[in-house]
Amino acid sequence: MWYEHAAEQATDNERRMHEAYRSRQKWKAALVEAVLGHEPKGTGGCTCGASESPCTSVRIVDATNRGITREIERLGGLSRRALEAELYGDDPWRINLILDDDPAAGRSAPAA
Ligand SMILES: [Zn+2]
């Protein structure tokens, strides 16, 4: 009896841990994607249209948590494929357009 209760509790704790991890990953991905959309333009300013770079949006994230800024900088240095894997690799519902972009023709072609 006590064993069944302990097993149920452990399963419930594991489920909550996975939910918390997924939630964290979604927040992380959203923040990273938003910040990576702000890049210095060659002519000055930010790609968001601000006249300075880093713009206010990036400076707010940096002022809030420098560690997050450093992590976003690290992620920004990855290839798009590596970034997708890191941000969405554990999300079974996401369709990886980069890895799944083989031509449709030939995939289901009948064997000759
Ligand atoms: Zn910007």
mmCIF file of C-alpha atoms and ligand atoms in Angstrom:
data_model
loop_
_atom_site.group_PDB
_atom_site.id
_atom_site.type_symbol
_atom_site.label_atom_id
_atom_site.label_comp_id
_atom_site.label_asym_id
_atom_site.label_seq_id
_atom_site.Cartn_x
_atom_site.Cartn_y
_atom_site.Cartn_z
ATOM 1 C CA MET A 1 0.000 0.000 0.000
ATOM 2 C CA TRP A 2 2.662 2.515 1.000
ATOM 3 C CA TYR A 3 4.675 1.453 -2.020
ATOM 4 C CA GLU A 4 1.817 2.235 -4.425
ATOM 5 C CA HIS A 5 1.356 5.643 -2.819
ATOM 6 C CA ALA A 6 5.083 6.395 -3.064
ATOM 7 C CA ALA A 7 5.147 5.262 -6.701
ATOM 8 C CA GLU A 8 2.147 7.464 -7.561
ATOM 9 C CA GLN A 9 3.769 10.411 -5.799
ATOM 10 C CA ALA A 10 7.024 9.881 -7.675
ATOM 11 C CA THR A 11 5.174 9.706 -11.000
ATOM 12 C CA ASP A 12 3.261 12.871 -10.202
ATOM 13 C CA ASN A 13 6.453 14.659 -9.175
ATOM 14 C CA GLU A 14 8.131 13.591 -12.406
ATOM 15 C CA ARG A 15 5.159 14.813 -14.461
ATOM 16 C CA ARG A 16 5.271 18.208 -12.731
ATOM 17 C CA MET A 17 9.009 18.438 -13.258
ATOM 18 C CA HIS A 18 8.589 17.790 -16.992
ATOM 19 C CA GLU A 19 5.788 20.376 -17.210
ATOM 20 C CA ALA A 20 7.998 22.961 -15.481
ATOM 21 C CA TYR A 21 10.866 22.158 -17.845
ATOM 22 C CA ARG A 22 8.657 22.501 -20.924
ATOM 23 C CA SER A 23 7.294 25.814 -19.636
ATOM 24 C CA ARG A 24 10.828 27.066 -19.019
ATOM 25 C CA GLN A 25 11.903 26.012 -22.501
ATOM 26 C CA LYS A 26 8.974 27.880 -24.088
ATOM 27 C CA TRP A 27 9.818 31.054 -22.178
ATOM 28 C CA LYS A 28 13.479 30.697 -23.035
ATOM 29 C CA ALA A 29 12.752 30.163 -26.725
ATOM 30 C CA ALA A 30 10.413 33.148 -26.886
ATOM 31 C CA LEU A 31 12.921 35.442 -25.173
ATOM 32 C CA VAL A 32 15.858 34.242 -27.265
ATOM 33 C CA GLU A 33 13.941 34.603 -30.541
ATOM 34 C CA ALA A 34 12.761 38.086 -29.546
ATOM 35 C CA VAL A 35 16.228 39.321 -28.603
ATOM 36 C CA LEU A 36 17.942 37.751 -31.614
ATOM 37 C CA GLY A 37 15.613 39.829 -33.773
ATOM 38 C CA HIS A 38 17.559 42.898 -32.660
ATOM 39 C CA GLU A 39 20.849 43.213 -34.467
ATOM 40 C CA PRO A 40 23.025 46.201 -35.266
ATOM 41 C CA LYS A 41 22.528 47.445 -38.802
ATOM 42 C CA GLY A 42 25.522 48.249 -40.947
ATOM 43 C CA THR A 43 24.285 51.792 -41.311
ATOM 44 C CA GLY A 44 23.841 52.196 -37.538
ATOM 45 C CA GLY A 45 20.886 51.555 -35.317
ATOM 46 C CA CYS A 46 19.014 48.322 -34.710
ATOM 47 C CA THR A 47 17.141 46.097 -37.115
ATOM 48 C CA CYS A 48 13.974 46.841 -35.122
ATOM 49 C CA GLY A 49 14.169 50.433 -36.328
ATOM 50 C CA ALA A 50 15.653 51.985 -33.201
ATOM 51 C CA SER A 51 18.327 54.566 -33.907
ATOM 52 C CA GLU A 52 20.815 52.968 -31.509
ATOM 53 C CA SER A 53 22.204 49.503 -30.942
ATOM 54 C CA PRO A 54 21.887 47.830 -28.579
ATOM 55 C CA CYS A 55 18.388 49.227 -28.524
ATOM 56 C CA THR A 56 16.204 49.659 -25.452
ATOM 57 C CA SER A 57 14.703 46.177 -25.795
ATOM 58 C CA VAL A 58 18.105 44.496 -25.595
ATOM 59 C CA ARG A 59 19.308 46.823 -22.844
ATOM 60 C CA ILE A 60 16.258 45.996 -20.710
ATOM 61 C CA VAL A 61 17.023 42.273 -20.900
ATOM 62 C CA ASP A 62 20.664 42.954 -20.058
ATOM 63 C CA ALA A 63 19.759 45.190 -17.125
ATOM 64 C CA THR A 64 17.302 42.602 -15.841
ATOM 65 C CA ASN A 65 19.705 39.669 -15.940
ATOM 66 C CA ARG A 66 23.210 39.768 -17.373
ATOM 67 C CA GLY A 67 23.443 35.968 -17.269
ATOM 68 C CA ILE A 68 20.451 35.657 -19.596
ATOM 69 C CA THR A 69 22.085 38.134 -21.980
ATOM 70 C CA ARG A 70 25.280 36.053 -22.030
ATOM 71 C CA GLU A 71 23.303 32.879 -22.705
ATOM 72 C CA ILE A 72 21.426 34.585 -25.552
ATOM 73 C CA GLU A 73 24.756 35.778 -26.977
ATOM 74 C CA ARG A 74 26.051 32.198 -26.835
ATOM 75 C CA LEU A 75 22.924 30.891 -28.545
ATOM 76 C CA GLY A 76 23.153 33.648 -31.149
ATOM 77 C CA GLY A 77 26.549 32.303 -32.141
ATOM 78 C CA LEU A 78 25.112 28.900 -33.038
ATOM 79 C CA SER A 79 23.988 27.899 -36.485
ATOM 80 C CA ARG A 80 20.234 28.109 -36.996
ATOM 81 C CA ARG A 81 20.030 24.327 -36.960
ATOM 82 C CA ALA A 82 21.924 24.064 -33.653
ATOM 83 C CA LEU A 83 19.804 26.860 -32.194
ATOM 84 C CA GLU A 84 16.590 25.079 -33.209
ATOM 85 C CA ALA A 85 17.846 21.860 -31.618
ATOM 86 C CA GLU A 86 18.723 23.627 -28.395
ATOM 87 C CA LEU A 87 15.516 25.643 -28.127
ATOM 88 C CA TYR A 88 12.999 23.158 -29.500
ATOM 89 C CA GLY A 89 14.756 19.808 -29.441
ATOM 90 C CA ASP A 90 12.662 18.446 -26.600
ATOM 91 C CA ASP A 91 9.354 19.645 -27.995
ATOM 92 C CA PRO A 92 7.772 16.629 -29.674
ATOM 93 C CA TRP A 93 5.020 18.749 -31.244
ATOM 94 C CA ARG A 94 7.305 21.079 -33.138
ATOM 95 C CA ILE A 95 7.945 20.343 -36.776
ATOM 96 C CA ASN A 96 11.581 20.956 -37.554
ATOM 97 C CA LEU A 97 11.365 22.711 -40.884
ATOM 98 C CA ILE A 98 15.119 22.771 -41.328
ATOM 99 C CA LEU A 99 15.596 19.041 -40.889
ATOM 100 C CA ASP A 100 12.360 18.130 -42.652
ATOM 101 C CA ASP A 101 12.782 20.258 -45.741
ATOM 102 C CA ASP A 102 13.855 17.519 -48.091
ATOM 103 C CA PRO A 103 12.023 17.694 -51.397
ATOM 104 C CA ALA A 104 8.650 15.995 -51.102
ATOM 105 C CA ALA A 105 9.191 14.332 -54.458
ATOM 106 C CA GLY A 106 11.354 11.293 -54.119
ATOM 107 C CA ARG A 107 10.468 10.699 -50.493
ATOM 108 C CA SER A 108 7.437 8.597 -51.184
ATOM 109 C CA ALA A 109 8.369 7.557 -54.675
ATOM 110 C CA PRO A 110 7.737 3.890 -55.246
ATOM 111 C CA ALA A 111 10.788 1.726 -55.472
ATOM 112 C CA ALA A 112 11.833 1.105 -59.042
HETATM 113 ZN ZN ZN B 1 16.179 46.634 -31.447
#
